Amino acid sequence: EALRAREEEFRAMFELASIGMAQADPHTGRLLRVNRKFCAITGYSAEELLRLRFPEITHPDDRAKDWESFLQVMQGRTPEYRAEKRYMRQDRAIAWVNVNVTVIRDPAGQPVHSLAAIEDISERKLAERAVREKLELRERLAKITAAMPGIIYAFRLRADGSACIPYASPTFQDFYGVRTEEVLEDASPVFNLIHPEDQADVAASITASARAMSPWRHEFRINHPKKGCFWIEGQSIPEREPDGSILWYGLMSDVTVRKEAQAAERRKQESKIRHQTALLKLTVQPKTKFAEALKEILRTDAQTLGVGRVSYWRLSPDASAITCEALFVVQEDRWLGGIELRRVDYPRYFETLA
C-alpha cells in the first residue's frame, strides 16, 4: 500500500511538474514516458513521442555528443549529466533546453530507464542572442564611426527648452575639444564654442526644424580651443519623444576646406569683375586719364594672380628701348613709372627686380 502511494505521488509529480520530464530506454533511447510540459516544449503529443527515440528529436548538431553523454550515464561511467541542447520541434522550430539526466537501476544495479528533467530556456537564449547581436552591432558601429571624418551624434531639445547630447561617436572630443561626459546633460559647452556671429542663426535653424519637424541642416563656425576657427556642416532628422522632447539623429562634418575654396573662388570672380570693369573704363577714358585707368587694372591683376609686382611696358618701334608706363609693388602699395631702358640695360635692371 505504501509503495502504491509513493508511485501515485511520483506519477502526480511527474505529470504536473512545471518542467519537462521524460523516461527513456537505457539501451535504445526510446521514450517510455513523458509529461505534458515535455509535449509543450517539443510540440509533439504524448502518443507521437512514445513512438520516437529522443535522438530523433535532438538537433542534428547536438545528437552525437548528447547520445555519448547518455550512454556514459547508463553504463555507470558517470552518475548524471547536465547539458544545454536543442530539440527540433514538430513544427521544425528550435527549442533550447537545459537537460539533467540520471539513471534508475534495479536492485541488481542494472539500468531500468533514464529520468530526465528538461527546462525550456528558449526565451533566455533568444535574449542572450539579442544582447550579443546588439553588442556586435555596437562594436561594428564604433569601428565605422571611428573611421569617419565627422561625428555621429544625438541632440535632445527638452520640453523646457534645455538641451543635451546623449550620444556622440568617439571622435567627438577631438572634433569639439569637449569631452562627451560634459554634454550628456547640458549641451552648453558646445553651444559656447559657436562663433558669436553664427549663434543666433544656429538657434533659429534648430527652432525652425523643431517647429516643422523637418530635417535640420546648417553651416556654421566653431572656435575650437586648440585648432582655432573652422567650419562645420550639420545635418540631422528630428523625432518627437513621448515626454515632449525632440531628438535629432545626425552627422557633423568639417567643411573648412570646401568653405575656403568657395571663398577663394568668390574672390577670384569678384576680382575678374573688377578687372573687366577697369578694362571697360580704360577703353573710354581720355588720354589724360589713361595712366590712372592702367594702374587700376594692374592693381586688380596683382590681387587676382597673388603676385608681388605687376607692370606695363611699352617697346619702342625699333626694339632699342622699353619704357615702363606703370609698375605696382603690392607689398609697399607703391607705384613706379616713367622708367626707360636701352637694350644693353635690360638684363641688369630685371636682375634687380628678381
Short mmCIF file of C-alpha atoms in Angstrom, two decimals:
data_model
loop_
_atom_site.label_atom_id
_atom_site.label_comp_id
_atom_site.label_asym_id
_atom_site.label_seq_id
_atom_site.Cartn_x
_atom_site.Cartn_y
_atom_site.Cartn_z
CA GLU A 1 0.00 0.00 0.00
CA ALA A 2 2.79 2.38 0.90
CA LEU A 3 4.59 1.51 -2.37
CA ARG A 4 1.42 2.21 -4.33
CA ALA A 5 1.04 5.55 -2.56
CA ARG A 6 4.61 6.53 -3.41
CA GLU A 7 4.08 5.55 -7.04
CA GLU A 8 0.93 7.64 -7.21
CA GLU A 9 2.73 10.56 -5.67
CA PHE A 10 5.60 10.22 -8.15
CA ARG A 11 3.16 9.94 -11.05
CA ALA A 12 1.41 13.14 -9.96
CA MET A 13 4.69 14.99 -9.55
CA PHE A 14 5.88 13.68 -12.92
CA GLU A 15 2.73 14.72 -14.77
CA LEU A 16 2.23 18.12 -13.11
CA ALA A 17 5.86 19.26 -12.97
CA SER A 18 6.49 22.78 -14.24
CA ILE A 19 9.45 21.48 -16.25
CA GLY A 20 9.59 18.73 -18.83
CA MET A 21 10.02 15.17 -17.56
CA ALA A 22 10.87 12.09 -19.61
CA GLN A 23 11.88 8.47 -19.17
CA ALA A 24 13.77 6.59 -21.87
CA ASP A 25 15.04 3.07 -22.56
CA PRO A 26 18.67 2.90 -21.30
CA HIS A 27 19.84 1.00 -24.37
CA THR A 28 17.91 2.46 -27.31
CA GLY A 29 16.84 5.89 -26.06
CA ARG A 30 13.22 5.21 -26.99
CA LEU A 31 10.91 7.41 -24.94
CA LEU A 32 8.89 5.43 -22.40
CA ARG A 33 7.05 8.16 -20.58
CA VAL A 34 6.66 11.94 -20.99
CA ASN A 35 4.70 14.65 -19.21
CA ARG A 36 2.58 17.48 -20.60
CA LYS A 37 5.31 20.09 -20.24
CA PHE A 38 7.69 17.99 -22.33
CA CYS A 39 4.99 17.71 -25.00
CA ALA A 40 4.61 21.51 -24.96
CA ILE A 41 8.36 22.02 -25.30
CA THR A 42 8.70 19.67 -28.28
CA GLY A 43 5.34 20.33 -29.94
CA TYR A 44 4.53 16.62 -30.13
CA SER A 45 1.67 14.77 -28.47
CA ALA A 46 2.48 12.07 -25.90
CA GLU A 47 1.40 9.34 -28.35
CA GLU A 48 3.76 10.68 -31.03
CA LEU A 49 6.70 10.98 -28.63
CA LEU A 50 6.33 7.42 -27.35
CA ARG A 51 6.98 6.17 -30.87
CA LEU A 52 10.28 8.04 -31.07
CA ARG A 53 13.80 7.80 -29.71
CA PHE A 54 14.94 11.04 -28.08
CA PRO A 55 17.92 11.35 -30.51
CA GLU A 56 15.34 11.68 -33.30
CA ILE A 57 14.07 14.95 -31.87
CA THR A 58 17.53 16.21 -30.88
CA HIS A 59 19.12 18.83 -33.15
CA PRO A 60 21.50 17.13 -35.63
CA ASP A 61 24.44 19.24 -34.43
CA ASP A 62 23.89 18.10 -30.81
CA ARG A 63 22.91 14.48 -31.48
CA ALA A 64 26.28 12.65 -31.33
CA LYS A 65 27.57 14.38 -28.22
CA ASP A 66 24.20 14.06 -26.44
CA TRP A 67 23.95 10.33 -27.17
CA GLU A 68 27.50 9.69 -25.97
CA SER A 69 26.79 11.52 -22.68
CA PHE A 70 23.56 9.50 -22.27
CA LEU A 71 25.42 6.18 -22.69
CA GLN A 72 28.09 7.17 -20.18
CA VAL A 73 25.39 7.62 -17.53
CA MET A 74 23.54 4.41 -18.46
CA GLN A 75 26.79 2.41 -18.35
CA GLY A 76 27.75 3.80 -14.97
CA ARG A 77 30.77 5.77 -16.16
CA THR A 78 29.22 9.00 -14.80
CA PRO A 79 26.35 9.38 -12.31
CA GLU A 80 24.49 12.02 -14.35
CA TYR A 81 24.96 14.66 -16.95
CA ARG A 82 23.80 18.22 -17.42
CA ALA A 83 23.85 19.98 -20.74
CA GLU A 84 22.27 22.65 -22.85
CA LYS A 85 20.97 21.21 -26.08
CA ARG A 86 18.48 21.84 -28.83
CA TYR A 87 15.33 19.93 -29.75
CA MET A 88 13.79 20.06 -33.21
CA ARG A 89 10.13 20.72 -32.56
CA GLN A 90 7.43 19.14 -34.68
CA ASP A 91 6.98 22.50 -36.49
CA ARG A 92 10.78 22.40 -37.22
CA ALA A 93 11.45 25.33 -34.90
CA ILE A 94 14.33 25.02 -32.44
CA ALA A 95 13.72 24.68 -28.70
CA TRP A 96 16.67 25.30 -26.40
CA VAL A 97 16.62 23.23 -23.19
CA ASN A 98 18.69 22.57 -20.12
CA VAL A 99 18.71 18.79 -19.56
CA ASN A 100 19.60 16.95 -16.36
CA VAL A 101 19.74 13.15 -16.90
CA THR A 102 20.18 10.40 -14.33
CA VAL A 103 19.54 6.62 -14.33
CA ILE A 104 17.09 4.47 -12.34
CA ARG A 105 18.52 1.00 -11.53
CA ASP A 106 17.01 -2.24 -10.24
CA PRO A 107 18.20 -3.97 -7.07
CA ALA A 108 20.85 -5.76 -9.11
CA GLY A 109 22.27 -2.43 -10.28
CA GLN A 110 21.08 -2.80 -13.85
CA PRO A 111 19.63 0.31 -15.55
CA VAL A 112 15.84 0.21 -15.84
CA HIS A 113 15.30 3.56 -17.51
CA SER A 114 16.68 7.08 -17.61
CA LEU A 115 14.99 10.00 -15.91
CA ALA A 116 15.43 13.43 -17.46
CA ALA A 117 14.38 16.85 -16.22
CA ILE A 118 14.09 19.30 -19.12
CA GLU A 119 13.93 23.08 -18.60
CA ASP A 120 12.86 25.24 -21.53
CA ILE A 121 15.46 28.04 -21.90
CA SER A 122 14.47 29.21 -25.38
CA GLU A 123 13.48 32.71 -24.20
CA ARG A 124 16.74 33.11 -22.32
CA LYS A 125 18.70 32.03 -25.38
CA LEU A 126 16.80 34.49 -27.55
CA ALA A 127 17.52 37.25 -25.06
CA GLU A 128 21.22 36.31 -24.95
CA ARG A 129 21.34 36.28 -28.72
CA ALA A 130 19.68 39.69 -28.90
CA VAL A 131 22.19 41.11 -26.42
CA ARG A 132 25.09 39.51 -28.27
CA GLU A 133 23.91 40.87 -31.62
CA LYS A 134 23.40 44.29 -30.09
CA LEU A 135 26.94 44.28 -28.72
CA GLU A 136 28.33 43.10 -32.05
CA LEU A 137 26.39 45.83 -33.85
CA ARG A 138 27.66 48.40 -31.38
CA GLU A 139 31.24 47.26 -31.97
CA ARG A 140 30.79 47.46 -35.75
CA LEU A 141 29.22 50.91 -35.49
CA ALA A 142 32.02 52.06 -33.20
CA LYS A 143 34.58 50.97 -35.81
CA ILE A 144 32.66 52.70 -38.57
CA THR A 145 32.16 55.95 -36.66
CA ALA A 146 35.80 55.97 -35.53
CA ALA A 147 36.86 55.88 -39.19
CA MET A 148 34.54 58.70 -40.26
CA PRO A 149 35.95 62.22 -40.68
CA GLY A 150 33.00 63.74 -38.79
CA ILE A 151 30.90 62.68 -35.82
CA ILE A 152 27.59 60.88 -35.43
CA TYR A 153 25.51 62.33 -32.64
CA ALA A 154 22.10 62.61 -30.98
CA PHE A 155 20.89 66.04 -29.87
CA ARG A 156 17.92 66.34 -27.50
CA LEU A 157 15.85 69.50 -27.04
CA ARG A 158 13.74 69.09 -23.91
CA ALA A 159 10.24 70.47 -23.49
CA ASP A 160 11.56 73.12 -21.05
CA GLY A 161 13.99 74.44 -23.69
CA SER A 162 17.16 72.90 -22.24
CA ALA A 163 19.33 70.73 -24.48
CA CYS A 164 21.82 67.90 -24.19
CA ILE A 165 23.83 65.49 -26.35
CA PRO A 166 23.06 61.97 -25.05
CA TYR A 167 25.24 60.25 -27.64
CA ALA A 168 28.27 61.16 -29.73
CA SER A 169 30.77 58.99 -31.58
CA PRO A 170 34.31 58.56 -30.18
CA THR A 171 35.77 61.40 -32.31
CA PHE A 172 33.59 63.99 -30.53
CA GLN A 173 36.29 65.22 -28.17
CA ASP A 174 38.84 65.71 -30.94
CA PHE A 175 36.20 67.41 -33.09
CA TYR A 176 34.93 69.91 -30.49
CA GLY A 177 37.61 69.86 -27.81
CA VAL A 178 34.91 68.87 -25.28
CA ARG A 179 34.51 65.50 -23.52
CA THR A 180 31.24 63.65 -24.15
CA GLU A 181 30.63 63.44 -20.39
CA GLU A 182 30.39 67.24 -20.28
CA VAL A 183 27.39 67.36 -22.64
CA LEU A 184 25.35 64.32 -21.59
CA GLU A 185 23.00 66.54 -19.55
CA ASP A 186 23.78 70.02 -20.86
CA ALA A 187 24.82 70.99 -24.40
CA SER A 188 26.03 74.49 -23.35
CA PRO A 189 29.76 73.65 -23.62
CA VAL A 190 29.26 73.02 -27.35
CA PHE A 191 26.97 76.00 -27.98
CA ASN A 192 29.53 78.25 -26.27
CA LEU A 193 32.05 77.28 -28.95
CA ILE A 194 29.87 78.51 -31.84
CA HIS A 195 31.22 81.69 -33.43
CA PRO A 196 29.35 84.71 -31.97
CA GLU A 197 28.25 85.81 -35.44
CA ASP A 198 26.64 82.40 -36.09
CA GLN A 199 24.97 81.67 -32.74
CA ALA A 200 21.65 83.36 -33.50
CA ASP A 201 21.32 81.65 -36.90
CA VAL A 202 22.09 78.22 -35.41
CA ALA A 203 19.47 78.68 -32.69
CA ALA A 204 16.90 79.88 -35.25
CA SER A 205 17.57 76.90 -37.54
CA ILE A 206 17.02 74.44 -34.67
CA THR A 207 13.80 76.19 -33.68
CA ALA A 208 12.52 76.05 -37.27
CA SER A 209 13.34 72.33 -37.55
CA ALA A 210 11.59 71.61 -34.24
CA ARG A 211 8.50 73.61 -35.18
CA ALA A 212 8.05 71.92 -38.57
CA MET A 213 9.63 68.56 -37.57
CA SER A 214 11.69 68.90 -40.73
CA PRO A 215 15.29 67.80 -41.41
CA TRP A 216 17.88 70.18 -39.98
CA ARG A 217 20.86 71.35 -41.99
CA HIS A 218 23.13 74.27 -41.24
CA GLU A 219 26.69 75.52 -41.75
CA PHE A 220 28.41 77.49 -39.01
CA ARG A 221 31.77 78.21 -37.43
CA ILE A 222 33.28 76.72 -34.28
CA ASN A 223 36.03 78.31 -32.19
CA HIS A 224 37.97 75.19 -31.19
CA PRO A 225 40.06 75.70 -28.02
CA LYS A 226 43.18 74.35 -29.77
CA LYS A 227 42.53 74.28 -33.51
CA GLY A 228 41.05 77.73 -33.84
CA CYS A 229 38.11 78.63 -36.05
CA PHE A 230 36.76 76.12 -38.56
CA TRP A 231 33.54 75.48 -40.46
CA ILE A 232 31.03 72.73 -39.63
CA GLU A 233 28.11 71.37 -41.61
CA GLY A 234 25.46 69.68 -39.51
CA GLN A 235 22.50 67.64 -40.74
CA SER A 236 20.02 65.53 -38.81
CA ILE A 237 16.49 64.15 -38.65
CA PRO A 238 14.15 65.06 -35.75
CA GLU A 239 11.97 62.60 -33.84
CA ARG A 240 9.41 63.55 -31.20
CA GLU A 241 9.62 61.66 -27.90
CA PRO A 242 6.75 60.72 -25.55
CA ASP A 243 7.77 63.31 -22.93
CA GLY A 244 7.57 66.16 -25.45
CA SER A 245 11.30 66.32 -26.14
CA ILE A 246 12.67 66.26 -29.68
CA LEU A 247 15.65 64.07 -30.52
CA TRP A 248 17.75 64.70 -33.62
CA TYR A 249 20.00 61.95 -35.03
CA GLY A 250 22.63 63.26 -37.38
CA LEU A 251 26.13 63.90 -38.66
CA MET A 252 28.57 66.78 -38.18
CA SER A 253 31.34 67.28 -40.75
CA ASP A 254 34.31 69.62 -41.02
CA VAL A 255 33.76 71.60 -44.26
CA THR A 256 36.51 74.19 -43.76
CA VAL A 257 38.39 73.19 -46.93
CA ARG A 258 35.22 73.49 -49.03
CA LYS A 259 34.26 76.83 -47.49
CA GLU A 260 37.76 78.23 -48.07
CA ALA A 261 37.71 77.02 -51.66
CA GLN A 262 34.32 78.67 -52.17
CA ALA A 263 35.62 81.92 -50.65
CA ALA A 264 38.70 81.82 -52.89
CA GLU A 265 36.54 81.23 -55.95
CA ARG A 266 34.26 84.08 -54.91
CA ARG A 267 37.26 86.44 -54.55
CA LYS A 268 38.52 85.33 -57.93
CA GLN A 269 35.18 86.08 -59.57
CA GLU A 270 34.97 89.46 -57.85
CA SER A 271 38.49 90.28 -58.99
CA LYS A 272 37.61 89.23 -62.53
CA ILE A 273 34.63 91.55 -62.50
CA ARG A 274 36.80 94.43 -61.24
CA HIS A 275 39.37 93.69 -63.95
CA GLN A 276 36.72 93.68 -66.67
CA THR A 277 35.27 96.88 -65.30
CA ALA A 278 38.71 98.52 -65.30
CA LEU A 279 39.30 97.43 -68.90
CA LEU A 280 35.97 98.94 -69.89
CA LYS A 281 36.95 102.20 -68.20
CA LEU A 282 40.32 102.12 -69.99
CA THR A 283 38.67 101.98 -73.41
CA VAL A 284 36.51 105.00 -72.78
CA GLN A 285 38.93 107.18 -70.77
CA PRO A 286 40.61 110.17 -72.45
CA LYS A 287 44.37 110.02 -72.82
CA THR A 288 44.88 112.29 -69.83
CA LYS A 289 43.38 109.64 -67.53
CA PHE A 290 44.91 106.63 -69.26
CA ALA A 291 47.60 106.17 -66.62
CA GLU A 292 45.12 106.14 -63.75
CA ALA A 293 42.94 103.57 -65.52
CA LEU A 294 46.01 101.44 -66.28
CA LYS A 295 47.08 101.48 -62.64
CA GLU A 296 43.65 100.26 -61.58
CA ILE A 297 43.94 97.30 -63.94
CA LEU A 298 47.41 96.38 -62.65
CA ARG A 299 46.30 96.57 -59.04
CA THR A 300 43.40 94.21 -59.83
CA ASP A 301 45.68 91.81 -61.70
CA ALA A 302 48.12 91.70 -58.79
CA GLN A 303 45.33 90.76 -56.39
CA THR A 304 43.95 88.13 -58.77
CA LEU A 305 47.30 86.50 -59.51
CA GLY A 306 48.63 86.82 -55.96
CA VAL A 307 51.98 88.26 -57.10
CA GLY A 308 54.21 90.97 -55.64
CA ARG A 309 54.68 93.14 -58.76
CA VAL A 310 52.69 93.83 -61.89
CA SER A 311 53.92 96.20 -64.60
CA TYR A 312 53.07 97.52 -68.06
CA TRP A 313 55.95 98.05 -70.53
CA ARG A 314 55.97 99.65 -73.94
CA LEU A 315 58.56 98.53 -76.55
CA SER A 316 59.91 101.12 -78.96
CA PRO A 317 59.20 100.52 -82.68
CA ASP A 318 62.85 99.60 -83.38
CA ALA A 319 63.09 97.45 -80.19
CA SER A 320 66.00 99.54 -79.00
CA ALA A 321 64.34 100.52 -75.73
CA ILE A 322 61.44 99.72 -73.46
CA THR A 323 59.55 102.08 -71.23
CA CYS A 324 57.74 101.12 -68.00
CA GLU A 325 54.49 103.01 -68.12
CA ALA A 326 53.37 101.67 -64.73
CA LEU A 327 54.79 99.34 -62.05
CA PHE A 328 52.75 98.42 -58.98
CA VAL A 329 54.60 96.99 -55.94
CA VAL A 330 51.92 95.21 -53.90
CA GLN A 331 53.72 94.91 -50.54
CA GLU A 332 54.67 98.59 -50.49
CA ASP A 333 51.44 99.75 -52.19
CA ARG A 334 53.71 101.95 -54.35
CA TRP A 335 53.58 102.99 -57.98
CA LEU A 336 56.61 103.50 -60.21
CA GLY A 337 56.70 104.57 -63.79
CA GLY A 338 58.50 106.53 -66.44
CA ILE A 339 61.45 104.15 -66.48
CA GLU A 340 63.16 103.93 -69.87
CA LEU A 341 65.77 101.27 -70.55
CA ARG A 342 68.13 100.87 -73.50
CA ARG A 343 68.65 97.36 -74.77
CA VAL A 344 72.01 96.93 -73.02
CA ASP A 345 70.40 97.72 -69.67
CA TYR A 346 67.62 95.07 -69.87
CA PRO A 347 69.41 92.22 -68.06
CA ARG A 348 70.89 94.36 -65.27
CA TYR A 349 67.57 96.01 -64.44
CA PHE A 350 65.49 92.84 -64.42
CA GLU A 351 68.09 91.15 -62.18
CA THR A 352 67.42 93.84 -59.56
CA LEU A 353 63.67 93.13 -59.77
CA ALA A 354 64.24 89.43 -59.18
#
